[in-house]
XYZ file of C-alpha atoms in Angstrom:
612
model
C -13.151 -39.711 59.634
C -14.418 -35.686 59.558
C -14.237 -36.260 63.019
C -11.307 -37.165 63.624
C -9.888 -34.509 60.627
C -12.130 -31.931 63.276
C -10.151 -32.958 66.273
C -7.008 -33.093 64.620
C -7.139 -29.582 63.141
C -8.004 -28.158 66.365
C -5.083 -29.941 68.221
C -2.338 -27.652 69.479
C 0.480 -27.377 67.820
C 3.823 -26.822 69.147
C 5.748 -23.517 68.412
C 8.789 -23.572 66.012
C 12.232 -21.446 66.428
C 13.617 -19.132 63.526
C 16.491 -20.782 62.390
C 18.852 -17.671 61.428
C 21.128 -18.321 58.552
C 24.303 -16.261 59.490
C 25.993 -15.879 56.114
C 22.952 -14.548 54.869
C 22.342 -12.318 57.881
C 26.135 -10.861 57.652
C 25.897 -10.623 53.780
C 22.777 -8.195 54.668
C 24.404 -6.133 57.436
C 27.493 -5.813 54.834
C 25.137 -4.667 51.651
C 22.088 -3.060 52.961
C 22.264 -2.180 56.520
C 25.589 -0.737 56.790
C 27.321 1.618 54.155
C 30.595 0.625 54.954
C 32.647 -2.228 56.839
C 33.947 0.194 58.840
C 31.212 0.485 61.028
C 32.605 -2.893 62.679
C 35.076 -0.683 64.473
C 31.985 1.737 65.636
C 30.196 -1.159 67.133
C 33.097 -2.358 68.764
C 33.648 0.616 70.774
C 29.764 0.612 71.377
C 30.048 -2.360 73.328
C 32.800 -1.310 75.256
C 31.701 1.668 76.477
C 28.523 0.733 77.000
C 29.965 -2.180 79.532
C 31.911 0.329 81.127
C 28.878 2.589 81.686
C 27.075 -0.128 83.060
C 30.329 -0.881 85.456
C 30.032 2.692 86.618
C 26.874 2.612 86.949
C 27.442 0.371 90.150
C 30.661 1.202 90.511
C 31.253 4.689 90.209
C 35.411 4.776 90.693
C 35.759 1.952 88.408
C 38.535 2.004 85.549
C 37.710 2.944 82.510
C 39.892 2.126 80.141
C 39.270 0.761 76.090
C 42.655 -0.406 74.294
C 43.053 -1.474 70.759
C 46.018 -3.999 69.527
C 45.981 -4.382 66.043
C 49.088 -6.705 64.306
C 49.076 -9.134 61.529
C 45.627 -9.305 60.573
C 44.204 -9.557 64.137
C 43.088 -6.814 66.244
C 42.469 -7.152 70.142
C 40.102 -4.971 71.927
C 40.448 -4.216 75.720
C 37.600 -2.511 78.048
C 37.598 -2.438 81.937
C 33.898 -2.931 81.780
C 31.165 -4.916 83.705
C 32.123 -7.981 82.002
C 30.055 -11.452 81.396
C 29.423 -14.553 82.786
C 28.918 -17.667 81.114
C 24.844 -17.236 81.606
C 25.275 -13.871 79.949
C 27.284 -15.312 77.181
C 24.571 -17.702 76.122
C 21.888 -15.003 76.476
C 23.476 -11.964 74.982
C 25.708 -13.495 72.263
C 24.322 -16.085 71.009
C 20.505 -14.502 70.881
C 20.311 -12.133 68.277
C 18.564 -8.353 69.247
C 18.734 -8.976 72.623
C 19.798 -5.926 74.166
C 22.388 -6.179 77.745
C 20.453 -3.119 78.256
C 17.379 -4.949 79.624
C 18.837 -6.919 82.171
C 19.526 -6.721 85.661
C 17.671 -3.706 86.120
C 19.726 -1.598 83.832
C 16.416 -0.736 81.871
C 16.015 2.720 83.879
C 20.139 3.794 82.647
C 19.079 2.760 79.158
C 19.328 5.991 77.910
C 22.959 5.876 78.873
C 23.731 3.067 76.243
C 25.184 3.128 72.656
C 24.054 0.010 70.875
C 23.462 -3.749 71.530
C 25.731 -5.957 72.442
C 24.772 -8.988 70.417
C 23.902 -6.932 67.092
C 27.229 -4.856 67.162
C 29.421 -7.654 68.212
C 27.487 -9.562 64.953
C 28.490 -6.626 62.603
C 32.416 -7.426 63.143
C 31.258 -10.283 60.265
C 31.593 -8.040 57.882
C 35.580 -8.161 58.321
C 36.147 -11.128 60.480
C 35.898 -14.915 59.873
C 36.634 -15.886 63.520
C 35.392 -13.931 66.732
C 36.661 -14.833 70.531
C 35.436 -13.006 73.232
C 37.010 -13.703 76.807
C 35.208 -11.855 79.555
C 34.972 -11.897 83.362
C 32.435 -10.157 85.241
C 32.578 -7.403 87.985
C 29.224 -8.098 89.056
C 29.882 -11.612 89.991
C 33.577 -12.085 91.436
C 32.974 -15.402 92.089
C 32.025 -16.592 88.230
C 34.753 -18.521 86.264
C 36.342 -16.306 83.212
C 34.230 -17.168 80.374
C 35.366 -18.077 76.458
C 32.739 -17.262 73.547
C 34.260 -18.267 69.922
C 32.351 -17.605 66.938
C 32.935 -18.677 63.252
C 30.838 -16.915 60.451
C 29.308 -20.149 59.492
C 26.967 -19.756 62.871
C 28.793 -22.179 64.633
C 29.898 -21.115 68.106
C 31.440 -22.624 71.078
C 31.557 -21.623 75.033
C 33.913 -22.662 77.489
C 34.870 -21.619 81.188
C 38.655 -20.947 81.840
C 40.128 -21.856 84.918
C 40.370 -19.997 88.254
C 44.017 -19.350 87.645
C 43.810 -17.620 84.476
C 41.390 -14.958 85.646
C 41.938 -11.885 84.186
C 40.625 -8.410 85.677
C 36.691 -7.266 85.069
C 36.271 -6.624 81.649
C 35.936 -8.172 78.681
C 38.535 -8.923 75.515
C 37.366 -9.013 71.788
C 40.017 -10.979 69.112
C 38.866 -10.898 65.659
C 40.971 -12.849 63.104
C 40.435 -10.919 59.559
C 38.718 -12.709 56.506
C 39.720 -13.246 53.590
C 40.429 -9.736 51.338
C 39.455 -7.859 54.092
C 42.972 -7.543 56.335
C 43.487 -3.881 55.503
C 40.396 -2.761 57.902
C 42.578 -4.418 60.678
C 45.774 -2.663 60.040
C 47.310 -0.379 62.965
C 47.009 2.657 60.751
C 43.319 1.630 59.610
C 42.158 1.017 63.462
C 44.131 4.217 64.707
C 42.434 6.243 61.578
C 38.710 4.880 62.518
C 38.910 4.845 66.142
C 40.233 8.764 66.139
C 36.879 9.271 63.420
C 34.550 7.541 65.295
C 36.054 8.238 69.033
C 37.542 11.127 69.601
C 35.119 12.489 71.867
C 34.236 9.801 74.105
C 33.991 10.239 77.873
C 36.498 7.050 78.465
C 40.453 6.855 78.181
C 40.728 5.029 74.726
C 44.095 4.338 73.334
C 45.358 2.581 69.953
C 48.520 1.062 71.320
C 49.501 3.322 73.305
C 48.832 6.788 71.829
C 45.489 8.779 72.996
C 42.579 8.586 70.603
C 40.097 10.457 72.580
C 40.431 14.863 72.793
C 38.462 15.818 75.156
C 36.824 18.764 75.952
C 35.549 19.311 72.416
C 37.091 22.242 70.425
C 33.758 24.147 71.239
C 33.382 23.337 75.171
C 37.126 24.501 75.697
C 38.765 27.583 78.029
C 40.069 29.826 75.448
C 42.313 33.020 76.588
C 40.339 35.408 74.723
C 37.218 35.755 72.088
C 39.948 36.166 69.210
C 42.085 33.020 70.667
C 38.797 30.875 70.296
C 37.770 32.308 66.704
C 41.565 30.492 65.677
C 41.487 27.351 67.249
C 37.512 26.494 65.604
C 38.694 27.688 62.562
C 41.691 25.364 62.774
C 38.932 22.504 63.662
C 36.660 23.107 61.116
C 39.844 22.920 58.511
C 40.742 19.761 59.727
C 37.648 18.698 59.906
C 35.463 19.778 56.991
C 38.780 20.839 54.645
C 37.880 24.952 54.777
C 38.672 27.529 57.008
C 35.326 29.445 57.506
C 33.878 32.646 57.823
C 32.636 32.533 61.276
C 31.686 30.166 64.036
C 28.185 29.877 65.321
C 28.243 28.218 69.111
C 24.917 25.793 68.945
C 24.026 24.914 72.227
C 20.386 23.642 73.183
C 20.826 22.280 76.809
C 17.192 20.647 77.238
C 18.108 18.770 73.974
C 21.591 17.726 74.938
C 23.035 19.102 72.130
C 26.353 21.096 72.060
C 28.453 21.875 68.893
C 29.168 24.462 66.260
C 28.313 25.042 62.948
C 30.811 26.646 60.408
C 30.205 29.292 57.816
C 30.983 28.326 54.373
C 33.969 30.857 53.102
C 32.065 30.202 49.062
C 28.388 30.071 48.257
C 26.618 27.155 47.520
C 23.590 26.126 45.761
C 20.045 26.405 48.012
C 19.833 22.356 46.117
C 22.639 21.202 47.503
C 21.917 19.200 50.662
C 24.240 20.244 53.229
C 25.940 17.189 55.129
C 26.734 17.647 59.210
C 28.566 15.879 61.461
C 26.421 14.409 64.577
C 28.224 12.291 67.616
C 25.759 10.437 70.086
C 26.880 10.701 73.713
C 30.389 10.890 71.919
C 30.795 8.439 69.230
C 30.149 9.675 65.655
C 27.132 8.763 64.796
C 27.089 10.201 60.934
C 29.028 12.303 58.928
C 25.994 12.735 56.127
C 23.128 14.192 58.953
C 21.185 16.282 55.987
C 17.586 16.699 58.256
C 19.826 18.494 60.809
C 18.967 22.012 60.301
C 15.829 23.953 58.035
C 16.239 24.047 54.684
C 17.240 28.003 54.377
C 20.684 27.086 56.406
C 22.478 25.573 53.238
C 25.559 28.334 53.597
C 26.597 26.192 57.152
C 28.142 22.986 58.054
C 27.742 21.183 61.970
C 29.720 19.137 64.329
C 27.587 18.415 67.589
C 27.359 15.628 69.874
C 23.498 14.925 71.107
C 21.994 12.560 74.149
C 18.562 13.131 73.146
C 18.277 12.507 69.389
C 16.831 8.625 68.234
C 19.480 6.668 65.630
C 17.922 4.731 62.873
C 18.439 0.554 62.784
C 22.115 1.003 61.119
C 23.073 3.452 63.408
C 24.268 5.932 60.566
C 21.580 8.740 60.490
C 19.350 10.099 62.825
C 15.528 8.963 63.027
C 12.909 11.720 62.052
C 10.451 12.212 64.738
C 9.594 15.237 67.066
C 12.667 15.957 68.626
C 14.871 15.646 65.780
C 11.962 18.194 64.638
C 12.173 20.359 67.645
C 15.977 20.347 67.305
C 16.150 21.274 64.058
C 13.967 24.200 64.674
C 16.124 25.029 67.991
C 19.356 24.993 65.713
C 17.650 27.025 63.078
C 16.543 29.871 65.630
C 20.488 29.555 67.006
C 21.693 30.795 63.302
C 19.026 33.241 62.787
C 19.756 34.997 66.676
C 23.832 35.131 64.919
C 22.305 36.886 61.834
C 20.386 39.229 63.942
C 23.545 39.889 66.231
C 25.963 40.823 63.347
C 23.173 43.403 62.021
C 23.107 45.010 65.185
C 26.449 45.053 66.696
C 29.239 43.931 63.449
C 28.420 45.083 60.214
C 31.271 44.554 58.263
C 31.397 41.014 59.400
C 27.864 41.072 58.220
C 28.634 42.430 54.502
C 31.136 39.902 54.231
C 28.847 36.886 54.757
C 25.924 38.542 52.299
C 28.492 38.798 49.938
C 28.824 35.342 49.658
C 25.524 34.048 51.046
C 22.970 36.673 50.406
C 21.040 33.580 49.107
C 20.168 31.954 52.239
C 19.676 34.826 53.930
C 16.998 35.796 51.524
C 15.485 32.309 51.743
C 14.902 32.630 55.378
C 13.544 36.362 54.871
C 10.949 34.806 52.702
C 8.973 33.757 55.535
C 10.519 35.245 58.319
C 8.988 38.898 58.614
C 11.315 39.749 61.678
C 14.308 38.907 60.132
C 13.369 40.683 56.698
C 12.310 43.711 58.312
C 16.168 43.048 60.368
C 18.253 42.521 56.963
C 16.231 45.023 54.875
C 19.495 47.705 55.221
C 21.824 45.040 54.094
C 20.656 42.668 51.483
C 21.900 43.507 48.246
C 19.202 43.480 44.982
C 19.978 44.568 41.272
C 18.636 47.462 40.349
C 18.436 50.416 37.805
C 20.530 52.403 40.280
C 23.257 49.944 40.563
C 23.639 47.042 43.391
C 21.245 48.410 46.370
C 19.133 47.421 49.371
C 15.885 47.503 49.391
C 15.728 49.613 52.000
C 17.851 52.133 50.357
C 16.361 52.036 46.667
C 12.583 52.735 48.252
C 14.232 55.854 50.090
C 14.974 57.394 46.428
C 11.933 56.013 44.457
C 8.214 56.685 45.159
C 7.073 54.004 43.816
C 9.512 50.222 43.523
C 8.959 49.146 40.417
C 10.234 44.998 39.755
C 10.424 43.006 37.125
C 9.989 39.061 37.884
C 12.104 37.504 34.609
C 16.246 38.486 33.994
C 15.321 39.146 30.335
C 12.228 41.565 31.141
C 14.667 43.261 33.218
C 16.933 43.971 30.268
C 14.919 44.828 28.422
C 13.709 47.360 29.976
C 16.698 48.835 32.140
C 18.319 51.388 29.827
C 15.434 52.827 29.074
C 13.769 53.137 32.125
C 16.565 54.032 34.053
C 16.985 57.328 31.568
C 13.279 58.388 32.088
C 14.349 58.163 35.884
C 12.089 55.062 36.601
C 13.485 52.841 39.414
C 13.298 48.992 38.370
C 14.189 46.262 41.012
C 15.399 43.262 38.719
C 13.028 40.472 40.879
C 14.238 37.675 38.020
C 16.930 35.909 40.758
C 15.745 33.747 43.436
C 13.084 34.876 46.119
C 13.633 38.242 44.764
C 10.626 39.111 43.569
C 9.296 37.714 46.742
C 10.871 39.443 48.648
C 10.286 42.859 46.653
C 6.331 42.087 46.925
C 6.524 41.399 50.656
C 8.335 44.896 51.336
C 5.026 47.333 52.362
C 4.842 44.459 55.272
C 7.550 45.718 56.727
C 7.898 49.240 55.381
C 4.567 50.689 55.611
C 3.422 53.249 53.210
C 5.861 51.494 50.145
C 4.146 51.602 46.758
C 5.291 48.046 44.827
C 4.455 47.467 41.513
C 5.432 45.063 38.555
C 6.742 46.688 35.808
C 4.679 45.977 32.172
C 5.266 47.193 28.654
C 2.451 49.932 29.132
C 4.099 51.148 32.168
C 7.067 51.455 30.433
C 5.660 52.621 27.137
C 3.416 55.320 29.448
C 6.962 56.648 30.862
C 8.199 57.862 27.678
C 7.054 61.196 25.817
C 4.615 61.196 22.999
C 5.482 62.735 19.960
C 3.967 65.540 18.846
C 0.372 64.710 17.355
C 1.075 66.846 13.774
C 4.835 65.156 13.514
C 3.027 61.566 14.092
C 0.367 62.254 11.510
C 3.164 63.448 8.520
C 5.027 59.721 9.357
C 1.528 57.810 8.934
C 2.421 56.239 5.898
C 5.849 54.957 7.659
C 4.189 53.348 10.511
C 1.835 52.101 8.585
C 4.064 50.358 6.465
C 6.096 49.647 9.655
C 3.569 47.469 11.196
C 2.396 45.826 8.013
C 5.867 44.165 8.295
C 5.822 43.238 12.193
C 2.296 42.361 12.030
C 2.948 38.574 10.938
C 5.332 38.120 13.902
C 2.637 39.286 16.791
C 4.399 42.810 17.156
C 3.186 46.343 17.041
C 4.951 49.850 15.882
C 4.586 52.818 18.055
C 6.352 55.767 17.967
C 7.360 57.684 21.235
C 10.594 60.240 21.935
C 12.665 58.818 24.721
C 16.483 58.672 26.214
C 18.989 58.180 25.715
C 19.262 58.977 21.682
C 21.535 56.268 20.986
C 19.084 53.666 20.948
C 16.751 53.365 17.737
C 13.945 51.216 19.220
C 13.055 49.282 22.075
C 11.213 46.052 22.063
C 8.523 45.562 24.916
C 6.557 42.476 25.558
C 5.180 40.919 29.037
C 4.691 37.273 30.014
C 0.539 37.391 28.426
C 2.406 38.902 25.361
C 4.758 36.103 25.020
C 2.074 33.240 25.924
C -0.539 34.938 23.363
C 2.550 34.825 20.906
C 3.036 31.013 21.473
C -0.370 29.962 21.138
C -0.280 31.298 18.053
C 2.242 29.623 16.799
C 0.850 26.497 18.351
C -1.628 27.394 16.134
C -0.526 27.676 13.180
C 1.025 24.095 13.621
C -1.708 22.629 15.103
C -3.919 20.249 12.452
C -7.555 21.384 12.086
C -8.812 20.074 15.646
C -6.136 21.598 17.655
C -6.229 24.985 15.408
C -9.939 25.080 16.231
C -9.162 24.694 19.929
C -5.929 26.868 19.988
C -8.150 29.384 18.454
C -11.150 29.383 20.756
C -7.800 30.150 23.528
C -7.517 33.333 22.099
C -6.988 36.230 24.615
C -7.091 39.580 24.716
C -3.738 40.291 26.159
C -1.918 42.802 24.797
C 0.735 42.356 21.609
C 4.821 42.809 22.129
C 5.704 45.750 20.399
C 8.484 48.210 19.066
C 9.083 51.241 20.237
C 10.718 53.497 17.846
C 12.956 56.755 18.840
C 11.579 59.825 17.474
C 14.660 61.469 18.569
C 17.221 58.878 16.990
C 18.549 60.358 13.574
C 18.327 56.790 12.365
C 14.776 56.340 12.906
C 14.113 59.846 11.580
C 16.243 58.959 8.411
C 14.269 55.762 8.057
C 10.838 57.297 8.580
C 11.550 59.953 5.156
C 12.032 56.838 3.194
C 9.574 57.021 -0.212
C 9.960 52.886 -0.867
C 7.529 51.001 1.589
C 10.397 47.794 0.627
C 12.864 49.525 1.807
C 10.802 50.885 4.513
C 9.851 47.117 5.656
C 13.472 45.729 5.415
C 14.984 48.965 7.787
C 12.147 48.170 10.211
C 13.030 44.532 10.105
C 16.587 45.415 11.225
C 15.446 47.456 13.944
C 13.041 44.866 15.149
C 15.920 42.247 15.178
C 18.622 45.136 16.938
C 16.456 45.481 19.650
C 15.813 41.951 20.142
C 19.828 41.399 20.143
C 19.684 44.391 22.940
C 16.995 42.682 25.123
C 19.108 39.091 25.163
C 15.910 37.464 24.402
C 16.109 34.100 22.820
C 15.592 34.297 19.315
C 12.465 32.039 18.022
C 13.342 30.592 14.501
C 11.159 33.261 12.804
C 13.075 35.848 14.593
C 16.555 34.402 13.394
C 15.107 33.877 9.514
C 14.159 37.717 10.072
C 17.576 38.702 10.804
C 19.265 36.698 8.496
C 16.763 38.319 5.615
C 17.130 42.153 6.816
C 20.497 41.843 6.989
C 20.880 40.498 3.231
C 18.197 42.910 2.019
C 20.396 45.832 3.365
C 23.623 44.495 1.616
C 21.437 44.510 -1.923
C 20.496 47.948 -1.213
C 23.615 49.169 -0.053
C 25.615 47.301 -2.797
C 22.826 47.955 -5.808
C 24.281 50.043 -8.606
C 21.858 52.306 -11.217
C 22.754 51.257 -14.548
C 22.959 54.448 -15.910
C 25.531 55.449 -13.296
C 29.259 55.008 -13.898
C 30.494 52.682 -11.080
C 33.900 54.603 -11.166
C 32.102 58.237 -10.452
């Protein structure tokens, strides 16, 4: 018995066939593999010109010729290609993934090829319930004309047609719409898709009888003058894309196949938003989304090319990321950056316009291009305490470039520092500060350094050492109050007058000021470890104006309450001047100056008459 279980389990056993359910298989091209039904038209095309390429390919003067009949729910689709014989039938149509491309020694023209025939021919499922494909070959003159007829239910039949009905080469595709699906095989639907999807295909395809292809391609074309060709792109890329740009960048890479343009957007953009281009394989459109198409820094652009070289993924609908599409995208990205380069050398005003707009990306690419930082240096515009400048131009007037890296550090110190003639390069916006920091790279000898409180606070004058001394008791009683909040009181004399007191802090300030308030939340554990954080960075503090007549007022005050709620107003005035958020202690503090002022302002002595 074990023997005979031995011999049995080591018996051969014969192979078994997939059995492909083709509802299921049409329900997943429909849902997953392709975003849209209109892709049946795309594949449809595919196989034609691929069978005309391979006619060609033996027959160089062949015709080649696609026409599309679309009327009452049925659409007819014509090519003067190699056609098929009934051998080829059973192999190529009713074997799924096997590609025509294989076969009789085609293998080495591959490259020439679209699609395959049985997949693409398979996709027309998605808006057909009946398929009939009537082909005779070119290769074999002799062959009867051959009948394929397809149902979606996976049955199929295959007849021979006689002698007498022999059409020319080629091959004829009916499809017979399903059910809720009759408006993808409309005249205006076909015409709509097969001008989207062919317009620049190398064959004579016609929808009825009006042209559908438009060929050479906007960018390849004989224009009378520079000018003349600047119009006619634009015009393209507002048809196109929907906006009419700010220049035209040619993007030609012949050892990757790839001609085109790419458009400059007339409004900026954000550096998140993926850009989507427009890519055609050997003519057909390929994808309208391509977002891997160019580096990451070329957001302000959008791209219409037409590639031999770059790899589709299974649907057909994006391109596959490998090494070329790699190489390309670097090839594009040096095409863009040689424009930049040209318009600082020979156009400047075309130049200024684009920074206006996209000073962004061009600062995103400086980042880690040295060359091209070093080339828009002149021209890229930064915020700064001497209005909108270069960099370039800002480190001509200042010894020493002094940046801030937040928005709000920059306010808070601009007035100030600006008045004691101390040049401040607001490095808060994207890749600024960056970019400020990589300047001595490519200006040697530049001095660049961040801009703290004590930097600040060192810029403006001391008072005199006798004058500080007589207002002891004020500052002491000043910074009494502030204490509790994390701030200290100094006193300095600074420009301009108008402004009572500044309020300084830095980043260590700020995260010392946090803990502690962490801390004071925290229960005993946390406190304990909070505590053990504690730093030695310095406090945020208020600078008061010696030579405000405010502060002066304030400082001969004789009541240290009075004292405490005027420096409580001045701590929350400069807070309202540096637009920092206010922390709720810091709005509680306002709230409670404010109210203690109205008392004092609005208390009345009792032995005074109200009336006097």
């Amino acid at each position: 018995m074990d023997s005979q279980t031995s011999q049995s389990s080591q018996a051969p056993q014969s192979p078994h066939t997939f059995q492909v359910d083709l509802r299921g298989l049409v329900d997943l091209l429909s849902h997953h593999l392709y975003s849209s039904p209109k892709v049946y038209l795309r594949e449809l095309l595919q196989n034609a010109v691929d069978a005309i390429t391979a006619r060609r390919a033996e027959q160089p003067d062949a015709p080649a010729t696609v026409r599309l009949h679309a009327e009452g729910g049925a659409l007819r689709v014509e090519d003067s290609g190699v056609g098929l014989t009934e051998a080829d039938v059973h192999s190529l149509l009713a074997t799924i993934g096997r590609s025509s491309k294989q076969d009789d020694g085609l293998e080495s023209a591959r490259s020439d090829f679209l699609g395959q025939f049985g997949i693409g021919l398979l996709a027309c499922f998605v808006v057909a319930e009946r398929i009939r494909v009537v082909s005779c070959s070119a290769r074999t003159p002799d062959a009867a004309p051959v009948e394929w007829t397809a149902a979606d239910d996976g049955s199929y039949t295959v007849r021979t047609l006689p002698a007498e009905a022999r059409p020319e080469p080629g091959t004829t595709v009916h499809l017979v719409a399903r059910a809720g699906a009759g408006e993808w095989l409309t005249e205006e639907r076909v015409r709509s898709l097969a001008r989207d999807f062919g317009s620049l295909l190398p064959y004579d395809l016609r929808v009825g009888d009006e042209a559908v292809t438009d060929l050479p391609a906007p960018w390849d074309r004989a224009y009378p003058s520079p000018a003349t060709r600047r119009v006619a792109l634009a015009r393209h890329c507002h048809d196109l894309f929907g906006f009419t740009p700010l220049d035209a960048i040619d993007l030609k890479v012949p050892l990757a196949g790839i001609r085109g343009v790419a458009y400059v957007l007339p409004t900026a953009v954000s550096p998140a938003q993926r850009a989507s281009h427009r890519v055609h394989l050997k003519g057909m459109l390929l994808t309208e989304r391509a977002e891997q198409l160019l580096p990451d820094w070329a957001f302000f652009v959008r791209c219409v090319l037409d590639t031999d070289s770059l790899r589709p993924t299974a649907s057909r609908e994006s391109l596959y990321e490998d090494e070329t599409l790699a190489a390309v995208r670097e090839a594009l990205g040096e095409r863009i950056r040689s424009w930049l380069t040209g318009l600082a050398a020979g156009d400047p005003e075309r130049l200024s316009a684009f920074l206006s707009v996209h000073h962004l990306g061009v600062k995103s690419l400086a980042r880690h291009d040295t060359d091209m930082l070093r080339t828009m240096l002149p021209w890229l515009p930064f915020e700064t305490t001497d209005g909108r400048l270069s960099l370039e131009e800002f480190a001509q007037r200042h010894a020493v470039v002094h940046f801030t890296r937040t928005v709000e550090e920059y306010r808070q110190v601009a007035p100030i520092a600006s008045a004691q003639g101390v040049g401040v390069v607001n490095g808060g916006y994207t890749y600024d500060s960056e970019l400020v920091e990589a300047l001595p790279s490519v200006r040697p000898g530049t001095v660049v350094a961040e801009l703290d409180a004590d930097t600040v606070t060192a810029h403006l004058d001391a008072v005199d050492p006798g004058e500080e001394l007589a207002l002891s008791a004020f500052l002491a009683a000043a910074r009494a109050k502030l204490d509790p909040l994390g701030c200290d009181v100094v006193l300095r004399a600074f420009h301009p007058l108008s402004v009572p007191a500044l309020h300084l802090d830095d980043r260590a300030a700020r995260h010392e000021q946090a803990r502690a308030e962490a801390e004071e939340q925290a229960d005993d554990l946390w406190a304990g470890i909070l505590g053990s954080l504690r730093g030695s960075a310095p406090r945020a503090r208020l600078v008061l104006n010696h030579l405000n007549p405010l502060v002066r007022r304030i400082a001969s005050l004789a009541d240290p309450e009075l004292i405490g709620t005027a420096t409580e107003s001045l701590y929350g005035q400069a807070l309202l001047m540096a637009q920092r958020p206010l922390r709720p202690a810091d709005s509680a503090l306002l709230n409670r100056s404010f109210i203690g002022l109205l008392e004092w302002a609005t208390h009345t002595d009792p032995g005074r008459d109200d009336r006097g």
